[in-house]
N, CA and C atoms as an extended XYZ file, in Angstrom:
300
Properties=species:S:1:pos:R:3:atomname:S:1:resname:S:1:resid:I:1 pbc="F F F"
N        -0.521      -23.539      -11.677 N   LEU     1
C        -0.966      -22.730      -12.805 CA  LEU     1
C        -0.014      -22.976      -13.961 C   LEU     1
N        -0.543      -23.238      -15.130 N   GLU     2
C         0.279      -23.627      -16.274 CA  GLU     2
C         1.433      -22.664      -16.548 C   GLU     2
N         1.165      -21.365      -16.599 N   LEU     3
C         2.234      -20.417      -16.880 CA  LEU     3
C         2.981      -19.993      -15.626 C   LEU     3
N         2.269      -19.679      -14.558 N   GLY     4
C         2.866      -19.121      -13.355 CA  GLY     4
C         3.491      -20.124      -12.408 C   GLY     4
N         3.255      -21.401      -12.634 N   GLY     5
C         3.800      -22.410      -11.738 CA  GLY     5
C         3.229      -22.289      -10.339 C   GLY     5
N         4.053      -22.582       -9.337 N   TRP     6
C         3.618      -22.424       -7.953 CA  TRP     6
C         3.493      -20.931       -7.687 C   TRP     6
N         2.330      -20.508       -7.213 N   ARG     7
C         2.098      -19.081       -7.052 CA  ARG     7
C         1.217      -18.811       -5.841 C   ARG     7
N         1.260      -17.549       -5.408 N   ILE     8
C         0.428      -17.079       -4.299 CA  ILE     8
C        -0.227      -15.780       -4.739 C   ILE     8
N        -1.501      -15.663       -4.475 N   GLY     9
C        -2.230      -14.426       -4.713 CA  GLY     9
C        -2.764      -13.910       -3.389 C   GLY     9
N        -2.540      -12.649       -3.128 N   ILE    10
C        -2.987      -12.035       -1.874 CA  ILE    10
C        -3.872      -10.845       -2.218 C   ILE    10
N        -5.069      -10.818       -1.653 N   THR    11
C        -5.957       -9.671       -1.823 CA  THR    11
C        -5.967       -8.883       -0.527 C   THR    11
N        -5.617       -7.610       -0.626 N   SER    12
C        -5.582       -6.754        0.562 CA  SER    12
C        -7.002       -6.377        0.975 C   SER    12
N        -7.115       -5.816        2.168 N   ASP    13
C        -8.423       -5.394        2.668 CA  ASP    13
C        -9.066       -4.341        1.770 C   ASP    13
N        -8.242       -3.572        1.038 N   ASN    14
C        -8.795       -2.550        0.153 CA  ASN    14
C        -8.953       -3.030       -1.290 C   ASN    14
N        -8.827       -4.334       -1.517 N   GLY    15
C        -9.112       -4.922       -2.825 CA  GLY    15
C        -7.969       -5.019       -3.796 C   GLY    15
N        -6.772       -4.611       -3.412 N   ILE    16
C        -5.610       -4.733       -4.298 CA  ILE    16
C        -5.152       -6.193       -4.283 C   ILE    16
N        -4.914       -6.738       -5.479 N   TYR    17
C        -4.497       -8.131       -5.603 CA  TYR    17
C        -3.002       -8.158       -5.940 C   TYR    17
N        -2.229       -8.881       -5.130 N   TYR    18
C        -0.786       -9.031       -5.310 CA  TYR    18
C        -0.514      -10.467       -5.754 C   TYR    18
N         0.250      -10.617       -6.812 N   TYR    19
C         0.493      -11.910       -7.438 CA  TYR    19
C         1.989      -12.223       -7.409 C   TYR    19
N         2.333      -13.383       -6.860 N   TYR    20
C         3.721      -13.851       -6.771 CA  TYR    20
C         3.784      -15.198       -7.491 C   TYR    20
N         4.587      -15.295       -8.549 N   ALA    21
C         4.593      -16.515       -9.352 CA  ALA    21
C         5.999      -17.071       -9.553 C   ALA    21
N         6.039      -18.289      -10.057 N   HIS    22
C         7.253      -19.061      -10.354 CA  HIS    22
C         7.986      -19.453       -9.076 C   HIS    22
N         7.244      -19.643       -8.005 N   LEU    23
C         7.842      -19.992       -6.720 CA  LEU    23
C         8.425      -21.399       -6.745 C   LEU    23
N         9.374      -21.642       -5.858 N   ASP    24
C         9.942      -22.969       -5.644 CA  ASP    24
C         9.086      -23.740       -4.652 C   ASP    24
N         8.657      -23.044       -3.594 N   SER    25
C         7.825      -23.670       -2.567 CA  SER    25
C         7.170      -22.580       -1.732 C   SER    25
N         6.258      -22.998       -0.886 N   TYR    26
C         5.548      -22.077       -0.006 CA  TYR    26
C         6.146      -22.129        1.398 C   TYR    26
N         6.005      -21.046        2.132 N   ALA    27
C         6.444      -21.030        3.532 CA  ALA    27
C         5.560      -21.977        4.343 C   ALA    27
N         6.098      -22.439        5.458 N   ASP    28
C         5.323      -23.307        6.353 CA  ASP    28
C         4.045      -22.602        6.787 C   ASP    28
N         3.017      -23.361        7.013 N   ASN    29
C         1.728      -22.879        7.511 CA  ASN    29
C         0.977      -21.988        6.530 C   ASN    29
N         1.367      -21.987        5.248 N   MET    30
C         0.607      -21.232        4.251 CA  MET    30
C        -0.543      -22.096        3.754 C   MET    30
N        -1.722      -21.519        3.710 N   ALA    31
C        -2.904      -22.209        3.199 CA  ALA    31
C        -3.879      -21.158        2.691 C   ALA    31
N        -4.761      -21.569        1.827 N   GLU    32
C        -5.765      -20.646        1.310 CA  GLU    32
C        -6.533      -20.023        2.470 C   GLU    32
N        -6.685      -18.707        2.423 N   GLY    33
C        -7.401      -17.989        3.472 CA  GLY    33
C        -6.531      -17.493        4.609 C   GLY    33
N        -5.224      -17.837        4.586 N   THR    34
C        -4.315      -17.389        5.638 CA  THR    34
C        -4.202      -15.868        5.623 C   THR    34
N        -4.351      -15.235        6.770 N   LYS    35
C        -4.163      -13.791        6.903 CA  LYS    35
C        -2.665      -13.513        6.914 C   LYS    35
N        -2.206      -12.613        6.031 N   ILE    36
C        -0.782      -12.309        5.885 CA  ILE    36
C        -0.465      -11.004        6.597 C   ILE    36
N         0.683      -10.979        7.271 N   ARG    37
C         1.145       -9.768        7.956 CA  ARG    37
C         2.342       -9.185        7.215 C   ARG    37
N         2.540       -7.896        7.347 N   LYS    38
C         3.686       -7.215        6.754 CA  LYS    38
C         4.975       -7.901        7.199 C   LYS    38
N         5.848       -8.196        6.236 N   GLY    39
C         7.126       -8.811        6.538 CA  GLY    39
C         7.097      -10.319        6.679 C   GLY    39
N         5.934      -10.928        6.589 N   GLN    40
C         5.811      -12.376        6.755 CA  GLN    40
C         6.361      -13.102        5.527 C   GLN    40
N         7.099      -14.172        5.760 N   LEU    41
C         7.590      -15.023        4.685 CA  LEU    41
C         6.410      -15.795        4.109 C   LEU    41
N         6.231      -15.729        2.782 N   ILE    42
C         5.121      -16.449        2.158 CA  ILE    42
C         5.595      -17.563        1.234 C   ILE    42
N         6.810      -17.456        0.722 N   GLY    43
C         7.308      -18.484       -0.179 CA  GLY    43
C         8.739      -18.209       -0.583 C   GLY    43
N         9.234      -19.062       -1.487 N   TYR    44
C        10.625      -18.998       -1.918 CA  TYR    44
C        10.700      -18.872       -3.434 C   TYR    44
N        11.588      -17.992       -3.915 N   MET    45
C        11.749      -17.799       -5.353 CA  MET    45
C        12.149      -19.099       -6.025 C   MET    45
N        11.667      -19.241       -7.250 N   GLY    46
C        11.972      -20.458       -7.977 CA  GLY    46
C        11.912      -20.256       -9.472 C   GLY    46
N        11.671      -21.358      -10.167 N   ASP    47
C        11.587      -21.335      -11.624 CA  ASP    47
C        10.499      -22.293      -12.112 C   ASP    47
N         9.403      -22.340      -11.368 N   SER    48
C         8.309      -23.240      -11.736 CA  SER    48
C         7.406      -22.596      -12.787 C   SER    48
N         6.757      -23.442      -13.576 N   GLY    49
C         5.780      -22.962      -14.548 CA  GLY    49
C         6.144      -23.232      -15.986 C   GLY    49
N         5.339      -22.676      -16.881 N   TYR    50
C         5.451      -22.829      -18.326 CA  TYR    50
C         5.396      -24.296      -18.748 C   TYR    50
N         4.399      -25.009      -18.202 N   SER    51
C         4.201      -26.403      -18.555 CA  SER    51
C         2.806      -26.836      -18.133 C   SER    51
N         2.264      -27.808      -18.844 N   LYS    52
C         0.984      -28.401      -18.450 CA  LYS    52
C         1.170      -29.393      -17.301 C   LYS    52
N         2.437      -29.756      -17.025 N   VAL    53
C         2.754      -30.708      -15.955 CA  VAL    53
C         3.045      -29.930      -14.671 C   VAL    53
N         2.223      -30.147      -13.646 N   GLU    54
C         2.396      -29.448      -12.371 CA  GLU    54
C         3.766      -29.741      -11.777 C   GLU    54
N         4.421      -28.688      -11.280 N   GLY    55
C         5.719      -28.851      -10.637 CA  GLY    55
C         6.899      -28.773      -11.587 C   GLY    55
N         6.664      -28.440      -12.860 N   THR    56
C         7.763      -28.322      -13.821 CA  THR    56
C         8.680      -27.175      -13.434 C   THR    56
N         9.968      -27.426      -13.441 N   VAL    57
C        10.983      -26.411      -13.140 CA  VAL    57
C        12.096      -26.502      -14.175 C   VAL    57
N        12.961      -25.484      -14.180 N   GLY    58
C        14.164      -25.531      -14.991 CA  GLY    58
C        14.038      -24.983      -16.392 C   GLY    58
N        12.934      -24.318      -16.731 N   LYS    59
C        12.777      -23.776      -18.086 CA  LYS    59
C        13.294      -22.349      -18.209 C   LYS    59
N        13.668      -21.729      -17.091 N   PHE    60
C        14.209      -20.368      -17.096 CA  PHE    60
C        14.911      -20.137      -15.770 C   PHE    60
N        15.619      -19.027      -15.651 N   ASP    61
C        16.349      -18.715      -14.420 CA  ASP    61
C        15.393      -18.470      -13.255 C   ASP    61
N        15.869      -18.724      -12.054 N   VAL    62
C        15.107      -18.446      -10.838 CA  VAL    62
C        14.827      -16.947      -10.766 C   VAL    62
N        13.585      -16.591      -10.500 N   HIS    63
C        13.197      -15.192      -10.363 CA  HIS    63
C        11.814      -15.116       -9.719 C   HIS    63
N        11.415      -13.942       -9.359 N   LEU    64
C        10.076      -13.713       -8.825 CA  LEU    64
C         9.281      -12.892       -9.825 C   LEU    64
N         8.152      -13.409      -10.224 N   HIS    65
C         7.214      -12.650      -11.055 CA  HIS    65
C         6.221      -12.017      -10.077 C   HIS    65
N         6.217      -10.689      -10.022 N   PHE    66
C         5.366       -9.970       -9.081 CA  PHE    66
C         4.431       -9.056       -9.846 C   PHE    66
N         3.160       -9.118       -9.526 N   GLY    67
C         2.185       -8.263      -10.188 CA  GLY    67
C         1.245       -7.617       -9.194 C   GLY    67
N         0.743       -6.448       -9.573 N   ILE    68
C        -0.257       -5.738       -8.779 CA  ILE    68
C        -1.457       -5.496       -9.685 C   ILE    68
N        -2.634       -5.847       -9.199 N   TYR    69
C        -3.846       -5.726       -9.996 CA  TYR    69
C        -4.914       -4.965       -9.215 C   TYR    69
N        -5.602       -4.079       -9.921 N   LEU    70
C        -6.692       -3.282       -9.353 CA  LEU    70
C        -7.948       -3.531      -10.167 C   LEU    70
N        -9.082       -3.046       -9.667 N   ASN    71
C       -10.339       -3.095      -10.405 CA  ASN    71
C       -10.786       -1.677      -10.711 C   ASN    71
N       -11.269       -1.454      -11.949 N   ASP    72
C       -11.792       -0.134      -12.289 CA  ASP    72
C       -13.231        0.004      -11.796 C   ASP    72
N       -13.885        1.111      -12.141 N   GLU    73
C       -15.239        1.362      -11.657 CA  GLU    73
C       -16.250        0.331      -12.158 C   GLU    73
N       -15.916       -0.412      -13.234 N   ASN    74
C       -16.786       -1.467      -13.760 CA  ASN    74
C       -16.393       -2.852      -13.262 C   ASN    74
N       -15.518       -2.885      -12.243 N   LYS    75
C       -15.023       -4.139      -11.655 CA  LYS    75
C       -14.192       -4.959      -12.643 C   LYS    75
N       -13.596       -4.296      -13.642 N   GLN    76
C       -12.698       -4.955      -14.578 CA  GLN    76
C       -11.278       -4.871      -14.037 C   GLN    76
N       -10.622       -6.021      -13.946 N   GLU    77
C        -9.268       -6.059      -13.403 CA  GLU    77
C        -8.260       -5.535      -14.421 C   GLU    77
N        -7.269       -4.778      -13.934 N   PHE    78
C        -6.170       -4.325      -14.777 CA  PHE    78
C        -4.899       -4.326      -13.950 C   PHE    78
N        -3.759       -4.493      -14.629 N   SER    79
C        -2.473       -4.506      -13.936 CA  SER    79
C        -1.880       -3.114      -13.909 C   SER    79
N        -1.053       -2.865      -12.911 N   VAL    80
C        -0.322       -1.605      -12.817 CA  VAL    80
C         1.173       -1.915      -12.884 C   VAL    80
N         1.966       -0.918      -13.210 N   ASN    81
C         3.407       -1.090      -13.317 CA  ASN    81
C         3.998       -1.212      -11.910 C   ASN    81
N         4.250       -2.424      -11.484 N   SER    82
C         4.764       -2.640      -10.135 CA  SER    82
C         6.194       -2.125       -9.984 C   SER    82
N         6.959       -2.068      -11.068 N   TYR    83
C         8.346       -1.621      -10.976 CA  TYR    83
C         8.431       -0.189      -10.455 C   TYR    83
N         7.628        0.707      -11.005 N   SER    84
C         7.689        2.106      -10.572 CA  SER    84
C         7.253        2.248       -9.113 C   SER    84
N         6.282        1.473       -8.690 N   ILE    85
C         5.829        1.504       -7.288 CA  ILE    85
C         6.936        1.005       -6.370 C   ILE    85
N         7.572       -0.098       -6.734 N   LEU    86
C         8.651       -0.653       -5.909 CA  LEU    86
C         9.851        0.287       -5.855 C   LEU    86
N        10.186        0.928       -6.985 N   GLN    87
C        11.282        1.897       -7.000 CA  GLN    87
C        10.993        3.046       -6.028 C   GLN    87
N         9.790        3.566       -6.059 N   TYR    88
C         9.408        4.654       -5.161 CA  TYR    88
C         9.524        4.204       -3.699 C   TYR    88
N         8.982        3.045       -3.376 N   LEU    89
C         9.030        2.558       -1.995 CA  LEU    89
C        10.457        2.324       -1.530 C   LEU    89
N        11.299        1.807       -2.426 N   TYR    90
C        12.704        1.584       -2.084 CA  TYR    90
C        13.406        2.912       -1.809 C   TYR    90
N        13.184        3.899       -2.673 N   GLN    91
C        13.821        5.212       -2.499 CA  GLN    91
C        13.363        5.900       -1.217 C   GLN    91
N        12.133        5.676       -0.826 N   GLU    92
C        11.601        6.274        0.395 CA  GLU    92
C        11.919        5.425        1.634 C   GLU    92
N        12.720        4.364        1.434 N   LYS    93
C        13.142        3.462        2.513 CA  LYS    93
C        11.956        2.765        3.183 C   LYS    93
N        10.886        2.549        2.404 N   LYS    94
C         9.709        1.841        2.902 CA  LYS    94
C         9.864        0.335        2.721 C   LYS    94
N        10.761       -0.060        1.818 N   ILE    95
C        11.084       -1.473        1.637 CA  ILE    95
C        12.598       -1.606        1.587 C   ILE    95
N        13.082       -2.766        1.933 N   LEU    96
C        14.514       -3.025        1.938 CA  LEU    96
C        14.913       -3.782        0.685 C   LEU    96
N        16.136       -3.601        0.286 N   HIS    97
C        16.695       -4.339       -0.845 CA  HIS    97
C        17.502       -5.504       -0.270 C   HIS    97
N        17.181       -6.704       -0.705 N   TYR    98
C        17.882       -7.883       -0.233 CA  TYR    98
C        18.774       -8.404       -1.335 C   TYR    98
N        19.982       -8.810       -0.985 N   GLN    99
C        20.870       -9.471       -1.928 CA  GLN    99
C        21.160      -10.857       -1.391 C   GLN    99
N        21.158      -11.832       -2.277 N   TYR   100
C        21.399      -13.216       -1.874 CA  TYR   100
C        22.703      -13.709       -2.429 C   TYR   100
């Protein structure tokens, strides 16, 4: 993807779309249609994207671009503030904080 670089999109059973962009690479055995389990490794943070040339890296610091998207009653997609959701889950000890 020109802006997002190497990316993965996951749609949950309830229709929530999770977007992970600027990846360095994908985890082994990842392919379109793969069923994902909680805690499963899906890819590695990177700095890909922002180029018409596939595989471009090095235009910004390594990071993970994470988005959450829902559909309204008219099936129009909109994004939600993932930061506030992640903060809540972290505070409730539903997700772990990793330091590298």
